[in-house]
Amino acid sequence: MIKVLRQKEWAFPVPAAKREVLRATPELDEGKPPVLFVPGFGHGAWVYHEHWLEHAADRGFPAYAMSLRDNKDATLRAYAHDVAQVAASLPKRAVIVAHGAGALAAAHALARYPARAAVLMAPVFGGVGTALRNPFICLPALFGGRLRLPASQLFSREVPASVARGYAKRLGRASSKAQWQLLRGRAPEDPVGDPPVLVVGSPDDRIVPDSAVRKVARRYGGAPLLFPGMGHDLMLDARWREPIDAILDWLDKS
Amino acid sequence: MTTSGYSDGYGDTGQATAWRDGRPVYDRGDTVCVIGAGPSGLTAIKNLKEAGFGVDCYERETSVGGGWNYRHDRSPVYASTHLISSKPFTQFPDFPMPDDWPDYPKHTQLLQYFEHYADHFELRPHIWFGTEVVKVEPTDHGRWDVTTRSTGGYGGERIHRYAAVVIANGHNWFPRMPAYDGLDGYKGELIHSSSYKDAAQLRGRKVLVVGAGNTGCDIAVEAAQQANRCWHSTRRGYWYSPKYALGRPTDQVNDTLLWLRLPLRLRQSLAARTIRSTVGDLARFGLPQPDHKVYESHPIVNSLLVYYLGHGAIQPVPDIKQFHRTSVELTDGREIEPDLVVMATGYQPSFEFIDPELLGMTADGKPRLAMHAFPKRLPTLMVAGLLQPDSGVFPLVHWQVVTFARLLRLRDTAPAKAAAVFRQLDSEADKRWTDAKVRGTARHWFEVSHISYLKGIERLLQEATA
């Protein structure tokens, strides 16, 4: 059901913040919609800058990659606000492509901004199940520590170890408050504007199990698009081209 | 698609399919007609389009923004106009204003917001600029014939037939001028606030500002800064709410109380206490005591009025008794000689293109509409934005048109159910949507409380979905 009365949101607006936004635009405007890439917790706009941003622009999509606010008191709601803020600032109605726990922030944002379409990749929608499945990652987070995301969990073996270590070193952390809220797992409201939603994942993702990906896909009324053999960070893995091409093909069709 | 002249895709390049009074009518099928491309019209186009309807919008000006576009000749904004509701209450619920804008944006930012909204959702291709609506007439099966022509009356008239019509022509452009004895014989300069554009108009003059509405207070403050002398004439005592209270925008503090579900009486007493402890007792400055409780009249939000009263730069005076040749006589017997009188006496709605009876118009010009939007027994007609809320109006209009789109769809998919919803609406035509009993002055009959109104909308949306 649509929530019309939002007194708490009006009375306590999310504090303003600065956000990093990277951009790659195609040389010729082909009239394709802008694509906004949203990173997961601990990740930043840079993960898309490695390969996907330029690739999407080469295929004719004005591409934008954002970082969530860098604030240790940020809430999940603040992250969702970040996504809606950047999406609404783009020249045209945007497609939101979000990863990991960023997919949950984006799902919340979809209830506050009528995206043209949305893609949720390896979505971490939280809840106790997430914590139980990954106790070593999540245990410290329960006590306000950082989510431990070791390179071996994020990438497939096709990524050379030195490169993977380099990526892992660049990872930051999300706010402890948002990590807590992630574990509590408040379900997002329904999206406004009825956008088509595609869920993407990998059966070999060691952070997000197949069943979790399927569950999110079911919530949005579809089956997930799966890329076997890839790790959690699809955009940085050795075969990064496959998922982004599939996503852009899906956008071209819908 | 071009926006100058009619081209392919628009019915009248082909054969007319019907006739009205010997003139061709071009049938636009299931398309919905929106009158006006101001904030209400834009959100109507966007939400109807989102719900899958075709939309044609007619706009008499050559750009979007309606009254918020200062270039438009009917625009009521003046150079210093700022919002009186803070961002969360002003922005559309699905299109946030930028984080780096202030709590209370300026009118130029608001225009920028609406222009961006129109571009972002690609609304402009639906708008026929420089085209005014002359007539809106019902025809068979709940459909409407809309007669249009170029603004200013050049060229011929055309008639298009639509499945539904959204009237979004605004209510802040037709000046309301109260009658005073001797006004005709008055030789001094007198303008309505709609012609007030810039503080330079006041510089070095003796100015009388009439009206305690938000515009009257703004102009009185500018007169205090620019004019040689400023009288401010008000009929009654009011609550002047500051823009900030307890370190936050006042409306956000107010909604904190609402969110806590405090009862109205308690909220009134808390608000009155906050105003008394921060603003103080205005009778000390010579203003009358408010004759009503807080929330019982449209809020006046102005932090500076009291500041300038305290500096003697604004002199409060009572109502005007009558005008003489060169002077103004007040109800307390005083006579003053201003160089300029600014009548900030508000605006009134005007729907010159439609039979008043269809809107249930009373003799004093008030349409009779359920939820201030839905005329009786006409499910395919709505008036958008005819609201005076105790917060920003745009979120309310957004939900109005979302509801209208939902109801139109329901008429197709579940006609019996839609009929039941409309019967219910018809029975509520006289329902008011305020918490407190609002004083019924001529201006404030469409005053609503944003909470009561949105609760009504939420219920209606539920009925139209379930």
XYZ file of C-alpha atoms in Angstrom, chain B residues 125-374:
250
model
C 6.161 17.291 -25.636
C 2.676 17.032 -24.095
C 2.236 20.783 -23.664
C 0.724 23.117 -26.272
C 2.261 26.449 -25.312
C 0.696 29.779 -26.203
C -2.710 28.122 -26.349
C -5.594 29.095 -24.122
C -8.720 27.163 -23.328
C -11.879 29.024 -24.270
C -14.550 26.483 -23.462
C -14.941 23.120 -21.748
C -18.267 21.397 -22.457
C -19.577 17.952 -21.539
C -20.584 15.569 -24.296
C -21.754 11.910 -24.433
C -20.370 9.136 -22.243
C -18.674 11.454 -19.751
C -16.387 12.887 -22.445
C -15.478 16.544 -22.926
C -15.173 18.965 -25.824
C -12.379 21.449 -25.241
C -12.210 24.574 -27.398
C -8.800 26.231 -27.668
C -7.199 29.119 -29.544
C -3.869 30.942 -29.579
C -3.385 33.161 -26.524
C -4.636 36.630 -27.296
C -7.251 35.335 -29.711
C -5.224 35.177 -32.919
C -6.199 32.460 -35.354
C -9.225 30.246 -35.258
C -10.638 28.064 -32.547
C -10.309 24.291 -32.511
C -12.331 21.686 -30.676
C -10.828 18.459 -29.375
C -12.710 15.676 -27.612
C -11.174 14.148 -24.482
C -11.923 11.252 -22.147
C -11.327 13.435 -19.092
C -10.280 16.961 -18.088
C -8.038 18.178 -15.265
C -8.494 21.894 -14.508
C -5.192 23.211 -13.141
C -5.480 26.918 -13.928
C -4.320 28.099 -10.503
C -6.025 30.364 -7.993
C -3.457 33.082 -7.388
C -3.810 35.230 -10.489
C -7.236 36.903 -10.368
C -6.894 39.788 -7.856
C -9.540 40.140 -5.163
C -10.343 43.812 -4.563
C -12.607 44.571 -1.618
C -15.067 47.454 -1.980
C -14.480 50.613 0.052
C -16.458 53.802 0.243
C -14.872 56.565 -1.779
C -12.391 54.284 -3.550
C -13.484 55.592 -6.966
C -12.754 59.175 -6.021
C -9.340 58.422 -4.510
C -6.622 60.264 -6.443
C -3.566 58.702 -4.800
C -1.685 55.769 -6.290
C -3.270 52.428 -5.449
C -2.124 49.007 -6.650
C -3.032 45.401 -5.932
C -0.135 43.305 -4.625
C -0.202 41.418 -7.953
C 1.432 44.508 -9.513
C 4.040 44.695 -6.772
C 7.247 43.284 -8.211
C 10.207 45.001 -6.624
C 11.104 46.911 -3.470
C 12.207 49.845 -5.677
C 8.508 50.639 -6.068
C 8.449 51.593 -2.377
C 11.688 53.519 -2.086
C 11.377 56.960 -0.505
C 7.581 56.877 -0.330
C 4.901 56.790 2.335
C 3.250 53.412 1.928
C 0.046 51.918 3.284
C -0.044 48.121 3.046
C -3.500 46.571 3.421
C -3.850 42.939 4.479
C -2.211 40.638 7.010
C -1.776 37.664 4.703
C 1.698 36.370 3.940
C 2.074 38.739 0.984
C 0.875 41.754 3.006
C 3.401 40.970 5.710
C 6.238 40.515 3.197
C 5.473 43.854 1.560
C 5.143 45.622 4.914
C 8.607 44.312 5.817
C 10.060 45.534 2.522
C 8.378 48.888 3.052
C 9.984 49.038 6.506
C 13.361 48.579 4.829
C 12.840 50.812 1.782
C 10.000 53.283 2.241
C 9.990 56.550 4.161
C 7.075 55.380 6.196
C 4.958 52.236 6.428
C 1.454 51.774 7.766
C 0.169 48.226 7.921
C -3.611 47.916 8.049
C -5.090 44.679 9.410
C -8.660 43.882 10.302
C -8.093 41.402 13.094
C -5.423 40.021 15.362
C -3.404 37.098 14.007
C -0.775 34.624 15.106
C 2.497 35.502 13.424
C 4.492 32.319 13.323
C 8.286 32.657 13.064
C 10.088 30.731 10.317
C 12.288 29.005 12.874
C 11.315 27.723 16.306
C 13.477 25.724 18.706
C 16.291 25.858 16.159
C 14.371 24.163 13.356
C 11.963 25.217 10.617
C 8.673 25.791 12.411
C 6.621 23.444 10.236
C 9.020 20.600 11.064
C 8.558 21.266 14.777
C 4.828 21.343 14.173
C 4.818 17.981 12.430
C 6.884 16.521 15.249
C 3.892 17.239 17.486
C 1.597 15.691 14.890
C 3.837 12.660 14.567
C 3.622 12.244 18.344
C -0.159 12.236 17.856
C -0.750 14.942 20.419
C -4.388 16.034 20.556
C -5.341 19.307 18.866
C -5.988 21.205 22.127
C -2.550 20.316 23.456
C -0.898 21.254 20.161
C -2.724 24.589 20.150
C -1.610 25.324 23.668
C 2.013 24.281 22.951
C 2.113 26.362 19.775
C 0.556 29.380 21.492
C 3.059 29.045 24.327
C 6.001 28.749 21.924
C 4.864 31.815 19.990
C 4.259 33.814 23.186
C 7.666 32.892 24.586
C 9.566 33.679 21.392
C 7.549 36.287 19.510
C 5.919 37.793 22.586
C 2.735 39.730 23.154
C 1.950 41.666 20.010
C -0.573 43.935 21.737
C 2.456 45.772 23.117
C 3.182 46.946 19.545
C -0.379 48.111 19.079
C -1.686 45.056 17.261
C -5.041 43.593 18.286
C -4.990 40.282 20.210
C -5.760 37.281 18.038
C -9.512 36.623 18.143
C -9.002 32.916 17.472
C -6.779 30.051 18.541
C -3.637 28.934 16.703
C -4.416 26.711 13.661
C -7.838 28.346 13.241
C -6.773 30.558 10.368
C -4.331 30.221 7.494
C -0.837 30.394 9.009
C 1.088 33.629 8.583
C 4.778 32.824 8.604
C 6.977 35.864 8.988
C 9.843 36.397 11.401
C 10.637 39.935 10.282
C 7.296 41.666 10.733
C 7.574 41.616 14.502
C 11.225 42.676 14.273
C 10.302 45.823 12.341
C 7.285 46.528 14.548
C 9.743 46.538 17.431
C 11.891 49.074 15.582
C 8.944 51.309 14.865
C 9.537 50.912 11.139
C 6.068 49.452 10.669
C 3.157 51.257 12.205
C 0.153 48.978 12.748
C -3.213 50.560 11.932
C -6.762 49.181 11.939
C -9.056 48.580 8.971
C -9.884 51.266 6.415
C -13.198 53.052 6.903
C -13.233 54.997 3.669
C -11.126 56.719 1.047
C -11.173 60.485 0.550
C -9.767 62.380 -2.421
C -6.181 62.373 -1.149
C -6.336 60.624 2.187
C -7.427 57.387 3.818
C -9.683 57.364 6.868
C -9.219 54.505 9.312
C -11.836 52.923 11.557
C -10.295 54.585 14.624
C -10.981 57.980 13.074
C -7.397 58.750 12.095
C -6.712 60.101 8.607
C -3.451 59.282 6.856
C -1.989 60.464 3.544
C 0.044 57.714 1.888
C 1.791 58.170 -1.508
C 1.085 54.549 -2.340
C -1.543 52.057 -1.201
C -0.746 48.373 -1.775
C -3.807 46.139 -1.507
C -2.546 42.722 -0.425
C -6.065 41.390 -0.333
C -5.466 38.112 -2.078
C -6.816 36.373 -5.133
C -9.907 34.459 -6.069
C -10.353 31.367 -8.201
C -11.748 31.950 -11.670
C -12.980 29.386 -14.184
C -14.242 31.488 -17.056
C -14.144 28.621 -19.575
C -16.666 26.302 -17.951
C -20.358 26.511 -17.045
C -20.301 27.452 -13.328
C -23.187 25.078 -12.692
C -21.006 22.089 -13.580
C -18.702 22.978 -10.709
C -21.670 23.586 -8.408
C -20.670 27.245 -8.140
C -22.494 29.199 -5.442
C -23.589 32.815 -5.873
C -20.424 34.058 -4.132
C -18.172 32.150 -6.534
C -17.266 29.077 -4.507
C -17.316 25.787 -6.415
C -18.807 22.821 -4.569
C -16.261 20.005 -4.910
C -15.693 16.838 -2.926
C -12.206 17.059 -1.415
C -11.987 20.458 -3.153
C -11.336 18.524 -6.376
C -14.218 16.359 -7.571
